[in-house]
Amino acid sequence: MELAEHIELADFFRMTYGPTGPFNAKPFEGSRSWAGARPELRLIAYDANGVAAHLGLLRRFIKIGAIDQLVGELGLYGVRPDLEGLGIGHSVHAMLPVLRELAVPFAFGTVRPALQKHIERFGRYGPVTILSGIRVSSTLPEARLDKPPTRIDDALVIVLPIGRSISDWPAGTVIDRNGPEL
């Protein structure tokens, strides 16, 4: 990506995440177009007004209990506020062929509990499992002296079976991302 594209995405994320709290927009100050881990791939939808939607993807191993599990982590999801409610969020399914090509057994992500109904609607287009009661540990994107090196969230865990059945998803109540959130 060129610098101009990073700047446009940073503006998009500040506009999209800012209304959910100023802290949520802070990682995107300047030209930074990622919050924690930098995505390996991006799905970016454009219209005449610029960036309409975004979804990032990063292959990684997460630890569920004692099991190292390869996943395609999905994150940095956003739809421009003026387009919310138009079904653009279902474009997440456009990432499924890419996930299959990358040969990841599962797509994985986390969302705030307030987004549960929004995510449940994805189930109409394919199998989506929402897991609650799971603590997710992530390292901070930058080491700081005033904070512990990891953060633990009680977010909803989203799992999409790609190359394996959901019954193959490891059981556990703690997931370690082995790095920063996407």
XYZ file of N, CA and C in Angstrom:
546
model
N 0.838 -1.190 0.000
C 0.000 0.000 0.000
C 0.875 1.243 0.000
N 0.398 2.256 -0.658
C 1.088 3.537 -0.710
C 0.705 4.371 0.523
N 1.522 5.369 0.844
C 1.267 6.223 2.000
C -0.117 6.862 1.931
N -0.528 7.316 0.762
C -1.848 7.948 0.626
C -2.969 6.985 1.016
N -2.810 5.701 0.702
C -3.823 4.705 1.075
C -3.856 4.495 2.584
N -2.687 4.472 3.231
C -2.650 4.355 4.695
C -3.318 5.567 5.345
N -3.071 6.753 4.808
C -3.680 7.973 5.351
C -5.198 7.921 5.204
N -5.672 7.492 4.035
C -7.122 7.396 3.811
C -7.756 6.380 4.764
N -7.090 5.241 4.961
C -7.627 4.240 5.888
C -7.587 4.733 7.332
N -6.517 5.431 7.718
C -6.435 5.972 9.078
C -7.606 6.929 9.329
N -7.898 7.788 8.356
C -9.051 8.693 8.467
C -10.349 7.897 8.608
N -10.486 6.846 7.786
C -11.677 5.990 7.831
C -11.850 5.378 9.221
N -10.761 4.829 9.789
C -10.864 4.190 11.105
C -11.159 5.203 12.204
N -10.561 6.385 12.140
C -10.867 7.408 13.156
C -12.341 7.781 13.087
N -12.871 7.937 11.869
C -14.276 8.298 11.685
C -15.200 7.146 12.114
N -14.788 5.909 11.831
C -15.627 4.752 12.119
C -15.577 4.364 13.593
N -14.374 4.352 14.185
C -14.220 3.902 15.569
C -14.361 5.027 16.589
N -14.159 6.277 16.168
C -14.234 7.409 17.086
C -15.540 7.513 17.858
N -16.701 7.324 17.208
C -17.964 7.421 17.943
C -18.127 6.379 19.050
N -17.338 5.293 19.011
C -17.429 4.271 20.063
C -16.538 4.624 21.254
N -15.815 5.722 21.160
C -14.962 6.199 22.244
C -13.660 6.744 21.677
N -13.182 7.869 22.206
C -11.963 8.477 21.664
C -10.747 7.550 21.756
N -10.708 6.679 22.758
C -9.588 5.745 22.885
C -9.542 4.796 21.686
N -10.705 4.445 21.133
C -10.764 3.518 20.001
C -10.211 4.136 18.715
N -10.237 5.447 18.612
C -9.714 6.123 17.423
C -8.231 6.458 17.563
N -7.722 6.468 18.788
C -6.356 6.902 19.059
C -5.282 6.135 18.278
N -5.375 4.797 18.125
C -4.306 4.093 17.403
C -4.126 4.556 15.964
N -5.116 5.239 15.416
C -5.091 5.603 14.003
C -4.672 7.056 13.770
N -4.016 7.643 14.764
C -3.531 9.010 14.598
C -2.474 9.037 13.502
N -2.422 10.132 12.791
C -1.442 10.260 11.715
C -1.819 9.366 10.550
N -0.862 8.572 10.083
C -1.096 7.735 8.901
C -1.125 6.246 9.234
N -1.245 5.898 10.504
C -1.233 4.484 10.882
C -2.592 3.862 10.581
N -2.606 2.832 9.742
C -3.863 2.205 9.317
C -4.069 0.849 9.977
N -3.470 0.623 11.115
C -3.670 -0.597 11.892
C -3.575 -0.235 13.358
N -4.218 -1.030 14.226
C -4.268 -0.709 15.649
C -3.254 -1.510 16.454
N -3.126 -2.781 16.170
C -2.224 -3.651 16.920
C -1.282 -4.343 15.970
N -1.622 -5.595 15.636
C -0.838 -6.322 14.637
C -1.202 -5.782 13.258
N -0.231 -5.695 12.396
C -0.482 -5.191 11.047
C -1.067 -6.322 10.205
N -2.176 -6.075 9.489
C -2.798 -7.148 8.702
C -1.893 -7.652 7.577
N -2.046 -8.921 7.298
C -1.336 -9.559 6.181
C -2.056 -9.250 4.863
N -3.370 -9.289 4.915
C -4.224 -8.985 3.761
C -5.342 -8.057 4.212
N -5.852 -7.291 3.271
C -6.973 -6.393 3.565
C -8.030 -6.530 2.474
N -9.271 -6.477 2.875
C -10.401 -6.377 1.962
C -10.922 -4.949 2.144
N -10.805 -4.149 1.101
C -11.214 -2.747 1.186
C -12.255 -2.492 0.097
N -13.412 -1.999 0.513
C -14.471 -1.636 -0.436
C -14.473 -0.113 -0.580
N -14.540 0.335 -1.818
C -14.567 1.769 -2.111
C -15.867 2.127 -2.825
N -16.272 3.366 -2.655
C -17.336 3.931 -3.476
C -16.905 5.343 -3.864
N -17.803 6.118 -4.404
C -17.452 7.460 -4.870
C -16.956 8.370 -3.748
N -17.273 8.030 -2.501
C -16.871 8.852 -1.360
C -15.610 8.338 -0.670
N -14.961 7.326 -1.233
C -13.726 6.807 -0.627
C -13.924 5.421 -0.046
N -13.249 5.157 1.072
C -13.338 3.840 1.708
C -14.743 3.644 2.261
N -15.382 2.559 1.863
C -16.732 2.242 2.329
C -16.701 1.201 3.448
N -15.766 0.239 3.356
C -15.689 -0.823 4.358
C -14.275 -1.405 4.333
N -13.909 -2.061 5.435
C -12.568 -2.636 5.554
C -12.634 -3.879 6.439
N -11.806 -4.852 6.103
C -11.618 -6.041 6.931
C -10.176 -6.488 6.758
N -9.488 -6.708 7.869
C -8.105 -7.165 7.837
C -8.009 -8.641 8.157
N -6.933 -9.273 7.696
C -6.696 -10.705 7.913
C -5.232 -10.917 8.267
N -4.997 -11.774 9.249
C -3.647 -12.139 9.654
C -3.637 -13.615 10.012
N -2.766 -14.396 9.347
C -2.602 -15.801 9.756
C -1.721 -15.834 10.996
N -2.137 -16.624 11.975
C -1.345 -16.771 13.192
C -1.767 -18.024 13.936
N -0.898 -18.442 14.836
C -1.244 -19.514 15.758
C -1.699 -18.865 17.051
N -2.877 -19.266 17.520
C -3.351 -18.853 18.836
C -3.285 -20.077 19.727
N -3.207 -19.852 21.016
C -3.159 -20.964 21.962
C -4.498 -21.026 22.685
N -5.163 -22.169 22.569
C -6.435 -22.398 23.250
C -6.156 -23.507 24.255
N -6.126 -23.140 25.531
C -5.669 -24.111 26.529
C -4.227 -24.469 26.226
N -3.963 -25.740 25.959
C -2.605 -26.196 25.633
C -2.411 -26.430 24.136
N -3.431 -26.128 23.328
C -3.400 -26.416 21.893
C -3.007 -25.169 21.100
N -2.011 -25.297 20.224
C -1.689 -24.248 19.260
C -2.575 -24.470 18.034
N -3.376 -23.451 17.706
C -4.339 -23.582 16.616
C -4.069 -22.523 15.552
N -3.853 -22.959 14.312
C -3.706 -22.032 13.197
C -5.074 -21.435 12.869
N -5.110 -20.108 12.712
C -6.349 -19.414 12.339
C -6.023 -18.300 11.352
N -7.031 -17.865 10.667
C -6.987 -16.611 9.932
C -7.740 -15.621 10.797
N -7.004 -14.768 11.500
C -7.685 -13.808 12.376
C -8.246 -12.671 11.550
N -9.514 -12.391 11.757
C -10.196 -11.292 11.084
C -10.332 -10.145 12.074
N -10.033 -8.952 11.632
C -10.142 -7.791 12.500
C -10.127 -6.518 11.679
N -10.046 -5.405 12.392
C -10.106 -4.092 11.759
C -11.326 -3.989 10.852
N -12.440 -4.526 11.341
C -13.686 -4.509 10.602
C -14.348 -3.148 10.783
N -14.780 -2.568 9.703
C -15.502 -1.317 9.804
C -16.292 -1.026 8.549
N -17.416 -0.361 8.739
C -18.262 0.122 7.640
C -18.465 1.616 7.899
N -18.306 2.413 6.867
C -18.481 3.856 7.019
C -19.868 4.133 7.607
N -19.958 5.019 8.596
C -21.230 5.239 9.298
C -22.424 5.523 8.398
N -22.242 6.248 7.288
C -23.380 6.559 6.426
C -23.881 5.344 5.649
N -23.124 4.230 5.687
C -23.520 3.019 4.963
C -23.999 1.897 5.883
N -23.974 2.137 7.193
C -24.403 1.101 8.132
C -25.859 0.733 7.884
N -26.156 -0.547 8.014
C -27.519 -1.033 7.842
C -27.881 -1.377 6.404
N -26.946 -1.225 5.475
C -27.229 -1.512 4.065
C -26.778 -2.909 3.641
N -26.278 -3.706 4.576
C -25.864 -5.064 4.241
C -24.428 -5.190 3.789
N -23.675 -4.113 3.830
C -22.274 -4.168 3.403
C -21.470 -5.093 4.310
N -21.862 -5.199 5.564
C -21.160 -6.068 6.502
C -21.086 -7.508 6.033
N -22.007 -7.895 5.190
C -21.993 -9.272 4.690
C -20.864 -9.508 3.700
N -20.172 -8.422 3.344
C -19.009 -8.575 2.473
C -17.899 -9.356 3.166
N -18.011 -9.560 4.467
C -17.054 -10.406 5.189
C -16.948 -11.755 4.478
N -18.033 -12.207 3.926
C -18.031 -13.506 3.247
C -17.206 -13.488 1.962
N -16.879 -12.304 1.455
C -15.989 -12.217 0.297
C -14.578 -12.674 0.661
N -14.274 -12.704 1.961
C -12.955 -13.132 2.423
C -12.858 -14.660 2.485
N -13.971 -15.373 2.439
C -13.942 -16.834 2.570
C -13.089 -17.526 1.509
N -13.170 -17.174 0.222
C -12.291 -17.835 -0.750
C -10.800 -17.614 -0.454
N -10.469 -16.427 0.049
C -9.071 -16.141 0.409
C -8.648 -17.025 1.573
N -9.516 -17.177 2.557
C -9.203 -18.033 3.709
C -9.013 -19.486 3.267
N -9.833 -19.934 2.339
C -9.672 -21.299 1.815
C -8.346 -21.445 1.076
N -8.005 -20.437 0.286
C -6.746 -20.468 -0.453
C -5.542 -20.478 0.489
N -5.656 -19.804 1.614
C -4.575 -19.773 2.597
C -4.519 -21.045 3.440
N -5.501 -21.923 3.274
C -5.556 -23.227 3.945
C -5.583 -23.115 5.462
N -6.289 -22.111 5.968
C -6.477 -22.043 7.416
C -7.719 -22.847 7.778
N -7.666 -23.605 8.871
C -8.827 -24.411 9.223
C -10.001 -23.600 9.772
N -9.694 -22.433 10.374
C -10.741 -21.608 10.982
C -10.428 -20.138 10.769
N -11.476 -19.337 10.658
C -11.346 -17.889 10.805
C -11.734 -17.594 12.246
N -11.066 -16.623 12.826
C -11.242 -16.298 14.238
C -11.272 -14.785 14.380
N -12.059 -14.304 15.303
C -12.072 -12.881 15.612
C -12.775 -12.649 16.925
N -12.717 -11.444 17.405
C -13.424 -11.077 18.635
C -14.200 -9.790 18.383
N -15.313 -9.656 19.077
C -16.125 -8.443 18.999
C -16.674 -8.121 20.382
N -17.047 -6.859 20.546
C -17.704 -6.438 21.785
C -19.073 -7.113 21.870
N -19.534 -7.441 23.071
C -20.864 -8.059 23.210
C -21.981 -7.253 22.555
N -21.837 -5.934 22.462
C -22.869 -5.099 21.839
C -23.066 -5.431 20.361
N -22.092 -6.107 19.740
C -22.200 -6.441 18.311
C -22.729 -7.860 18.063
N -23.188 -8.545 19.091
C -23.614 -9.936 18.922
C -24.716 -10.085 17.879
N -25.760 -9.279 17.945
C -26.859 -9.413 16.980
C -26.372 -9.132 15.556
N -25.473 -8.174 15.413
C -24.907 -7.861 14.100
C -24.173 -9.074 13.534
N -23.369 -9.736 14.354
C -22.595 -10.898 13.916
C -23.513 -12.095 13.655
N -24.558 -12.254 14.457
C -25.481 -13.380 14.258
C -26.104 -13.343 12.864
N -26.273 -12.156 12.298
C -26.851 -12.045 10.953
C -25.949 -12.671 9.889
N -24.621 -12.734 10.151
C -23.710 -13.379 9.202
C -24.048 -14.857 9.045
N -24.636 -15.450 10.068
C -24.973 -16.870 10.046
C -25.924 -17.258 8.931
N -26.653 -16.285 8.409
C -27.560 -16.576 7.294
C -26.797 -16.932 6.027
N -25.519 -16.534 5.971
C -24.722 -16.725 4.765
C -23.673 -17.827 4.915
N -23.628 -18.476 6.064
C -22.655 -19.543 6.291
C -22.523 -19.794 7.774
N -21.860 -20.870 8.128
C -21.759 -21.225 9.543
C -20.858 -20.272 10.324
N -21.424 -19.635 11.329
C -20.690 -18.754 12.230
C -21.013 -19.211 13.644
N -19.987 -19.429 14.446
C -20.191 -19.804 15.842
C -19.723 -18.655 16.716
N -20.570 -18.242 17.651
C -20.241 -17.185 18.600
C -20.067 -17.838 19.959
N -18.884 -17.671 20.534
C -18.562 -18.261 21.830
C -18.438 -17.158 22.872
N -19.083 -17.350 24.021
C -18.968 -16.377 25.103
C -18.305 -17.066 26.297
N -17.935 -16.276 27.271
C -17.306 -16.825 28.470
C -15.854 -17.230 28.255
N -15.227 -16.694 27.219
C -13.833 -17.009 26.916
C -13.013 -15.736 27.107
N -11.924 -15.847 27.840
C -11.027 -14.713 28.039
C -9.950 -14.768 26.962
N -9.683 -13.620 26.349
C -8.709 -13.544 25.260
C -7.562 -12.630 25.688
N -6.366 -13.196 25.697
C -5.173 -12.463 26.091
C -4.437 -11.989 24.843
N -4.031 -10.722 24.851
C -3.289 -10.126 23.736
C -2.140 -9.318 24.313
N -1.019 -9.309 23.606
C 0.055 -8.415 24.031
C -0.278 -7.012 23.552
N 0.226 -6.029 24.253
C 0.037 -4.654 23.809
C 0.874 -4.434 22.557
N 0.397 -3.596 21.636
C 1.145 -3.394 20.392
C 2.493 -2.708 20.612
N 2.626 -1.990 21.728
C 3.877 -1.314 22.061
C 4.161 -1.538 23.538
N 5.412 -1.857 23.868
C 5.801 -2.042 25.272
C 5.746 -0.699 25.996
N 5.163 -0.721 27.193
C 5.051 0.506 27.990
C 5.420 0.199 29.427
N 6.044 1.147 30.078
C 6.435 0.967 31.468
C 5.259 1.102 32.426
N 4.217 1.815 32.025
C 3.086 2.082 32.902
C 1.935 1.087 32.757
N 2.113 0.048 31.942
C 1.043 -0.937 31.736
C 1.635 -2.335 31.706
N 0.837 -3.332 32.108
C 1.320 -4.714 31.965
C 1.473 -5.060 30.481
N 2.303 -6.051 30.139
C 2.561 -6.362 28.728
C 1.383 -7.017 28.000
N 0.404 -7.510 28.737
C -0.741 -8.148 28.096
C -2.044 -7.524 28.572
N -3.061 -7.695 27.752
C -4.412 -7.239 28.076
C -5.326 -8.450 27.960
N -6.285 -8.568 28.861
C -7.230 -9.675 28.813
C -8.628 -9.106 28.618
N -9.315 -9.608 27.590
C -10.665 -9.155 27.266
C -11.665 -10.287 27.458
N -12.879 -9.909 27.812
C -13.995 -10.849 27.873
C -14.911 -10.586 26.687
N -14.351 -10.626 25.502
C -15.099 -10.344 24.276
C -15.796 -11.613 23.790
N -16.692 -11.445 22.842
C -17.279 -12.603 22.176
C -16.280 -13.114 21.149
N -16.109 -14.410 21.089
C -15.201 -15.038 20.129
C -16.034 -15.534 18.954
N -15.594 -15.187 17.760
C -16.271 -15.583 16.526
C -15.390 -16.615 15.831
N -15.980 -17.761 15.461
C -15.245 -18.814 14.757
C -16.041 -19.204 13.514
N -15.358 -19.212 12.387
C -15.947 -19.691 11.131
C -15.133 -20.886 10.680
N -15.746 -22.051 10.565
C -15.004 -23.200 10.049
C -14.693 -22.995 8.569
N -13.430 -23.175 8.201
C -13.009 -22.989 6.814
C -12.616 -24.337 6.220
N -11.612 -24.978 6.807
C -11.135 -26.254 6.286
C -11.469 -27.429 7.187
N -12.062 -27.150 8.339
C -12.410 -28.206 9.292
C -13.786 -27.912 9.885
N -14.318 -28.870 10.568
C -15.622 -28.741 11.209
C -15.479 -27.973 12.519
N -16.527 -27.281 12.921
C -16.502 -26.558 14.186
C -16.285 -27.519 15.352
N -16.630 -28.786 15.178
C -16.394 -29.761 16.251
C -14.899 -29.986 16.481
N -14.053 -29.579 15.542
C -12.598 -29.694 15.699
C -11.987 -28.499 16.422
N -12.777 -27.480 16.717
C -12.274 -26.309 17.438
C -11.922 -26.732 18.862
N -10.722 -26.444 19.332
C -10.318 -26.877 20.677
C -11.177 -26.243 21.766
N -11.461 -27.028 22.801
C -12.204 -26.514 23.950
C -11.240 -25.725 24.828
N -11.743 -24.725 25.493
C -10.928 -23.943 26.406
C -11.623 -22.653 26.758
N -11.281 -22.102 27.904
C -11.897 -20.862 28.359
C -10.933 -19.682 28.277
N -9.696 -19.951 27.818
C -8.704 -18.883 27.651
C -8.040 -19.056 26.290
N -7.951 -17.954 25.551
C -7.232 -17.936 24.278
C -6.108 -16.920 24.403
N -4.907 -17.344 24.031
C -3.754 -16.445 23.981
C -3.467 -16.165 22.511
N -3.576 -14.912 22.134
C -3.354 -14.531 20.735
C -1.893 -14.697 20.309
N -0.996 -14.800 21.255
C 0.437 -14.855 20.930
C 0.876 -13.610 20.179
N 0.326 -12.482 20.511
C 0.668 -11.219 19.865
C -0.449 -10.219 20.083
N -0.325 -9.054 19.461
C -1.368 -8.025 19.629
C -2.607 -8.342 18.817
N -3.711 -7.779 19.273
C -4.980 -7.885 18.544
C -4.804 -7.286 17.162
N -5.519 -7.821 16.190
C -5.437 -7.283 14.831
C -6.176 -5.967 14.766
